Coordinates of C-alpha atoms in Angstrom, one line a residue:
Chain A
M1461 CA -139.6 214.7 -67.3
T1462 CA -138.9 218.4 -67.0
S1463 CA -137.0 220.6 -69.4
Y1464 CA -134.0 220.9 -67.0
F1465 CA -133.2 217.2 -67.1
P1466 CA -130.8 217.3 -70.1
L1467 CA -129.0 220.3 -68.5
I1468 CA -128.7 218.4 -65.2
L1469 CA -127.3 215.4 -67.0
G1470 CA -124.8 217.6 -68.9
M1471 CA -123.7 219.3 -65.7
A1472 CA -123.4 215.9 -64.0
L1473 CA -121.0 214.7 -66.7
A1474 CA -119.0 217.9 -66.7
T1475 CA -118.5 217.5 -63.0
Y1476 CA -117.9 213.7 -62.9
L1477 CA -115.3 213.4 -65.7
P1478 CA -112.7 215.8 -64.1
R1479 CA -113.2 214.0 -60.8
V1480 CA -112.7 210.4 -62.0
L1481 CA -110.5 210.5 -65.1
P1482 CA -107.2 211.3 -63.3
L1483 CA -108.0 208.7 -60.6
M1484 CA -108.5 206.1 -63.2
T1485 CA -105.5 206.9 -65.4
L1486 CA -102.7 208.0 -63.1
S1487 CA -100.8 205.8 -60.7
N1488 CA -97.7 206.3 -58.6
K1489 CA -95.4 204.0 -60.5
N1490 CA -95.1 205.8 -63.8
L1491 CA -94.6 209.3 -62.4
S1492 CA -91.3 211.2 -62.2
N1493 CA -90.2 212.5 -58.9
K1494 CA -90.8 216.1 -60.0
T1495 CA -94.4 215.3 -61.0
R1496 CA -94.9 213.6 -57.7
V1497 CA -93.7 216.7 -55.8
F1498 CA -95.9 218.9 -58.0
L1499 CA -98.9 216.8 -57.2
Q1500 CA -98.0 216.8 -53.5
F1501 CA -98.0 220.6 -53.5
I1502 CA -101.5 220.8 -54.9
P1503 CA -103.4 220.4 -51.6
Y1504 CA -101.5 223.4 -50.2
T1505 CA -101.8 225.6 -53.2
S1506 CA -105.4 224.8 -54.1
L1507 CA -106.7 225.3 -50.5
S1508 CA -104.9 228.6 -50.2
I1509 CA -106.4 229.7 -53.5
L1510 CA -109.9 228.6 -52.5
I1511 CA -109.7 230.5 -49.2
V1512 CA -108.5 233.7 -50.9
R1513 CA -111.1 233.3 -53.6
G1514 CA -113.8 232.8 -51.0
I1515 CA -112.8 236.1 -49.3
L1516 CA -112.5 238.1 -52.5
T1517 CA -115.8 236.9 -53.9
S1518 CA -117.7 237.2 -50.6
D1519 CA -120.5 239.7 -50.1
I1520 CA -119.2 240.1 -46.5
K1521 CA -115.4 240.4 -47.1
L1522 CA -114.4 241.8 -43.7
P1523 CA -116.5 239.4 -41.5
A1524 CA -115.4 236.5 -43.8
L1525 CA -111.7 237.4 -43.5
A1526 CA -112.0 237.6 -39.7
G1527 CA -113.9 234.4 -39.4
I1528 CA -111.6 232.4 -41.7
L1529 CA -108.5 233.7 -39.9
T1530 CA -110.0 232.9 -36.5
A1531 CA -110.8 229.3 -37.6
G1532 CA -107.3 228.8 -39.1
L1533 CA -105.5 230.2 -36.0
L1534 CA -107.7 228.4 -33.5
S1535 CA -107.0 225.2 -35.4
Y1536 CA -103.2 226.0 -35.5
W1537 CA -103.1 226.6 -31.7
K1538 CA -105.7 224.3 -30.3
G1539 CA -105.9 221.6 -33.0
N1540 CA -109.6 221.0 -33.0
A1541 CA -111.0 221.5 -36.5
I1542 CA -114.7 221.4 -35.7
L1543 CA -114.6 223.8 -32.8
S1544 CA -112.3 226.1 -34.8
V1545 CA -114.9 226.2 -37.6
F1546 CA -117.6 227.1 -35.2
G1547 CA -115.4 229.7 -33.6
G1548 CA -114.8 231.2 -37.0
I1549 CA -118.5 231.3 -37.9
L1550 CA -119.3 232.9 -34.5
V1551 CA -116.7 235.7 -35.0
S1552 CA -118.1 236.5 -38.5
Y1553 CA -121.7 236.4 -37.1
L1554 CA -120.8 238.8 -34.3
I1555 CA -119.1 241.2 -36.6
L1556 CA -122.0 240.9 -39.0
S1557 CA -124.5 241.7 -36.2
W1558 CA -122.5 244.8 -35.1
I1559 CA -122.0 246.5 -38.4
Chain B
M317 CA -97.9 198.7 -39.4
E318 CA -100.8 199.1 -37.0
N319 CA -103.6 196.7 -36.9
K320 CA -106.8 198.7 -37.3
T321 CA -110.1 197.0 -37.6
L322 CA -112.8 197.9 -40.1
K323 CA -114.7 199.5 -37.2
D324 CA -111.7 201.8 -36.4
N325 CA -111.4 202.9 -40.0
I326 CA -115.1 203.7 -40.2
K327 CA -115.0 205.5 -36.9
E328 CA -112.0 207.6 -38.1
G329 CA -113.8 208.4 -41.3
F330 CA -116.9 209.4 -39.4
V331 CA -115.0 211.8 -37.2
A332 CA -113.0 213.2 -40.1
S333 CA -116.3 213.8 -42.1
L334 CA -118.0 215.8 -39.3
P335 CA -116.7 219.3 -40.3
I336 CA -117.9 218.6 -43.9
V337 CA -121.2 217.2 -42.9
I338 CA -121.9 220.1 -40.6
G339 CA -120.6 222.6 -43.1
Y340 CA -122.5 221.3 -46.1
F341 CA -125.9 221.1 -44.4
P342 CA -126.7 224.8 -44.1
I343 CA -125.2 225.6 -47.5
A344 CA -127.3 222.9 -49.1
I345 CA -130.3 224.4 -47.3
A346 CA -129.5 227.8 -48.8
F347 CA -129.2 226.1 -52.2
G348 CA -132.6 224.3 -51.9
L349 CA -134.2 227.6 -50.8
M350 CA -132.7 229.6 -53.7
A351 CA -133.7 226.9 -56.2
K352 CA -137.3 227.1 -54.9
N353 CA -137.2 230.9 -55.1
I354 CA -136.4 230.7 -58.9
S355 CA -139.2 228.2 -59.3
L356 CA -137.3 225.0 -60.0
T357 CA -139.3 221.9 -59.1
I358 CA -138.3 219.9 -56.0
W359 CA -137.5 217.1 -58.4
D360 CA -135.0 219.2 -60.5
T361 CA -133.5 220.7 -57.3
S362 CA -132.9 217.3 -55.7
L363 CA -131.6 215.8 -59.0
L364 CA -129.0 218.7 -59.2
S365 CA -127.7 217.7 -55.8
I366 CA -128.0 214.0 -56.3
L367 CA -126.4 213.8 -59.8
V368 CA -124.1 216.9 -60.0
Y369 CA -123.1 217.2 -56.4
A370 CA -120.9 220.3 -56.8
G371 CA -121.9 223.2 -54.6
A372 CA -120.3 226.1 -56.5
S373 CA -121.5 224.8 -59.9
Q374 CA -125.0 224.3 -58.6
F375 CA -125.3 227.9 -57.3
M376 CA -123.7 229.2 -60.5
A377 CA -126.2 227.2 -62.5
L378 CA -129.1 228.8 -60.7
E379 CA -127.8 232.3 -61.5
L380 CA -127.2 231.4 -65.1
I381 CA -130.7 229.8 -65.5
L382 CA -132.1 233.0 -64.0
A383 CA -130.1 235.1 -66.5
G384 CA -131.4 233.0 -69.4
V385 CA -128.1 231.5 -70.4
S386 CA -128.4 228.4 -72.7
P387 CA -128.0 224.9 -71.2
L388 CA -125.0 224.2 -73.4
N389 CA -123.2 227.3 -72.0
I390 CA -124.1 226.3 -68.5
V391 CA -122.6 222.9 -69.0
I392 CA -119.4 224.5 -70.4
A393 CA -119.2 226.9 -67.5
T394 CA -119.7 223.9 -65.1
F395 CA -116.8 222.1 -66.8
L396 CA -114.5 225.1 -66.5
L397 CA -115.3 225.5 -62.9
N398 CA -114.7 221.8 -62.2
I399 CA -111.4 221.3 -64.0
R400 CA -109.7 222.1 -60.7
H401 CA -110.9 218.8 -59.5
M402 CA -108.6 217.2 -62.1
M403 CA -105.7 218.7 -60.3
M404 CA -107.1 217.4 -57.0
T405 CA -107.9 213.9 -58.1
A406 CA -104.5 213.7 -59.9
S407 CA -102.9 214.6 -56.6
L408 CA -105.0 212.0 -54.8
S409 CA -104.3 209.2 -57.3
V410 CA -100.7 209.1 -56.0
E411 CA -102.1 208.5 -52.5
F412 CA -104.7 206.0 -53.4
E413 CA -102.4 203.0 -53.9
N414 CA -104.2 200.8 -51.5
I415 CA -107.7 201.6 -52.7
P416 CA -109.1 198.9 -55.1
R417 CA -109.2 200.3 -58.7
K418 CA -112.7 199.1 -59.3
S419 CA -114.0 201.3 -56.5
L420 CA -112.4 204.5 -58.0
P421 CA -115.3 205.4 -60.3
I422 CA -117.6 205.6 -57.2
I423 CA -115.0 207.2 -54.9
G424 CA -114.2 209.7 -57.6
F425 CA -117.8 210.9 -57.7
G426 CA -117.5 211.8 -54.0
I427 CA -114.3 213.9 -54.4
T428 CA -115.1 217.6 -53.7
D429 CA -112.9 220.5 -52.6
E430 CA -113.8 219.5 -49.0
T431 CA -113.5 215.7 -49.1
F432 CA -110.2 216.2 -51.0
S433 CA -108.9 218.5 -48.3
V434 CA -109.8 216.3 -45.4
I435 CA -108.4 213.2 -47.2
S436 CA -105.2 214.9 -48.4
F437 CA -104.3 216.1 -44.9
N438 CA -104.8 212.7 -43.4
K439 CA -102.8 210.7 -45.9
D440 CA -101.7 208.1 -43.3
K441 CA -105.3 207.1 -42.7
I442 CA -106.2 206.4 -46.4
N443 CA -108.0 203.2 -47.0
L444 CA -111.3 202.2 -48.7
P445 CA -113.6 202.2 -45.6
Y446 CA -112.2 205.5 -44.3
V447 CA -112.4 207.3 -47.7
S448 CA -115.9 205.8 -48.5
I449 CA -117.4 206.9 -45.2
I450 CA -116.2 210.5 -45.6
C451 CA -117.5 210.7 -49.2
L452 CA -120.8 209.0 -48.3
L453 CA -121.7 211.1 -45.3
S454 CA -120.7 214.4 -47.0
Y455 CA -122.9 213.4 -49.9
L456 CA -125.9 212.5 -47.7
S457 CA -125.6 215.8 -45.9
W458 CA -125.6 217.8 -49.1
V459 CA -128.6 215.9 -50.6
A460 CA -130.6 216.0 -47.3
G461 CA -129.8 219.7 -46.8
T462 CA -131.0 220.5 -50.3
V463 CA -134.4 218.7 -49.8
I464 CA -134.9 220.2 -46.4
G465 CA -133.9 223.7 -47.6
Y466 CA -136.5 223.4 -50.4
G467 CA -139.1 222.4 -47.9
V468 CA -138.5 224.6 -44.9
G469 CA -135.4 226.7 -45.6
E470 CA -137.2 230.0 -44.8
I471 CA -137.0 229.4 -41.1
L472 CA -133.3 230.2 -40.9
P473 CA -132.6 233.9 -40.2
E474 CA -130.7 235.7 -43.0
S475 CA -127.7 236.9 -40.9
L476 CA -127.2 233.3 -39.7
Q477 CA -127.4 232.0 -43.3
T478 CA -124.8 234.5 -44.4
S479 CA -122.3 233.7 -41.6
L480 CA -122.8 230.0 -42.1
S481 CA -121.7 230.5 -45.8
I482 CA -118.2 231.1 -44.6
G483 CA -118.2 227.7 -42.8
L484 CA -116.5 225.8 -45.6
Y485 CA -113.8 228.4 -46.0
A486 CA -113.3 228.4 -42.3
M487 CA -112.8 224.6 -42.6
F488 CA -110.3 225.0 -45.4
A489 CA -108.3 227.3 -43.1
A490 CA -108.7 225.0 -40.1
L491 CA -107.2 222.2 -42.2
L492 CA -104.5 224.2 -43.9
F493 CA -103.0 226.3 -41.0
P494 CA -101.8 223.4 -38.8
E495 CA -99.9 222.0 -41.8
F496 CA -97.6 225.1 -41.6
K497 CA -96.2 223.6 -38.3
N498 CA -94.7 220.7 -40.3
S499 CA -92.7 222.6 -42.7
N500 CA -92.0 226.2 -43.7
K501 CA -92.2 225.1 -47.3
T502 CA -95.9 224.6 -47.1
L503 CA -96.4 228.1 -45.6
L504 CA -94.3 229.7 -48.4
I505 CA -96.0 227.8 -51.1
A506 CA -99.5 228.7 -49.8
L507 CA -98.5 232.3 -49.7
I508 CA -97.1 232.2 -53.2
A509 CA -100.4 230.5 -54.4
A510 CA -102.5 233.2 -52.6
A511 CA -100.4 236.0 -54.2
I512 CA -100.6 234.6 -57.7
Y513 CA -104.4 234.2 -57.3
I514 CA -104.8 237.7 -56.1
I515 CA -102.8 239.0 -59.1
I516 CA -104.9 237.0 -61.5
Y517 CA -108.1 238.0 -59.8
Y518 CA -107.5 241.8 -59.9
T519 CA -105.9 241.9 -63.3
N520 CA -108.9 240.0 -64.6
I521 CA -106.8 238.2 -67.3
L522 CA -108.6 234.9 -66.9
N523 CA -112.3 234.1 -66.4
S524 CA -113.8 232.1 -63.7
G525 CA -112.6 228.5 -63.6
W526 CA -109.3 229.1 -65.5
D527 CA -108.2 231.6 -62.9
I528 CA -108.2 228.8 -60.2
I529 CA -106.5 226.2 -62.5
A530 CA -103.8 228.7 -63.6
A531 CA -103.0 229.7 -60.1
I532 CA -102.8 226.1 -58.8
V533 CA -100.6 224.9 -61.7
L534 CA -98.3 228.0 -61.6
S535 CA -97.8 228.0 -57.8
S536 CA -97.3 224.3 -57.5
W537 CA -94.8 224.4 -60.4
I538 CA -92.9 227.3 -58.7
G539 CA -92.9 225.0 -55.7
V540 CA -91.2 222.3 -57.7
L541 CA -88.6 224.8 -59.1
V542 CA -87.8 226.2 -55.7
F543 CA -87.9 223.0 -53.5
A544 CA -87.6 219.9 -55.7
K545 CA -84.0 218.8 -54.9
N546 CA -85.2 215.2 -55.2
E547 CA -87.0 215.4 -52.0
E548 CA -90.6 214.7 -51.1
V549 CA -92.9 217.3 -49.5
R550 CA -94.0 214.8 -46.8
N551 CA -92.7 211.5 -45.5

């Protein structure tokens, strides 16, 4: 084995536990209504945060912002997620090629 | 209740997984290529994708390995970056009532930012075959892309690689924006979350990992304070 094997195992555990523990321990029955509403907001807040973080930490902020907005708006108006993603990538590629 | 066959569920899962499968592949290629460039073996590189299966953590690990950071600190950094998944799987646990408990240790392995997003915004479709096929195909795309990237990644032109890197964020936006049609609450809460993250990011008060968690918890909690008059967000 290589010297990286213990590191990879450690990383695997550090990734796996946060993913699986809440699934195994929480269930709908013993949660208050407020907790349930809190949990239901998480998809919206976490996605919004990941998008903003992706733009802020990108090496290509402007093309990234334009591409991501294009994808979101195309999906909003046309409703096709896959085509919207390709549209977004195309816009950022075109901007990247021009500047 | 509609009577869907197993075949229907698998087909729906396949269609839902496509944006992830297409999005993961080039990013995994970039990962395989980068790992090769810092002289990791094909074995270590593949194992990272097979066992860890966390894009952001894997890229971060390469940078930290290159910077000479100790393995223990890399593991801690990985954990910090991945605590956000606790929020996501906690959120999913409420929706997974008709998923058999004994399959959760395997399904849980397959929950990433992307599979979480697709599954969360298709709550009415959740069942074991649907969720399994999304997780499995996304995983296979990530692992296959890693190995191919290590082998022949150089053939992708750099500008294409760079613009493909926004693909997953484009997918997040393509999933999130249509949700705003259903309720103004979701738009407001997404904007609050964005604003809170921007403040945390620029004031630099929290380091990477904690910044995401704090922003998720704070904005979702504000959502509860503002909107929770004993009503559910959906349904």
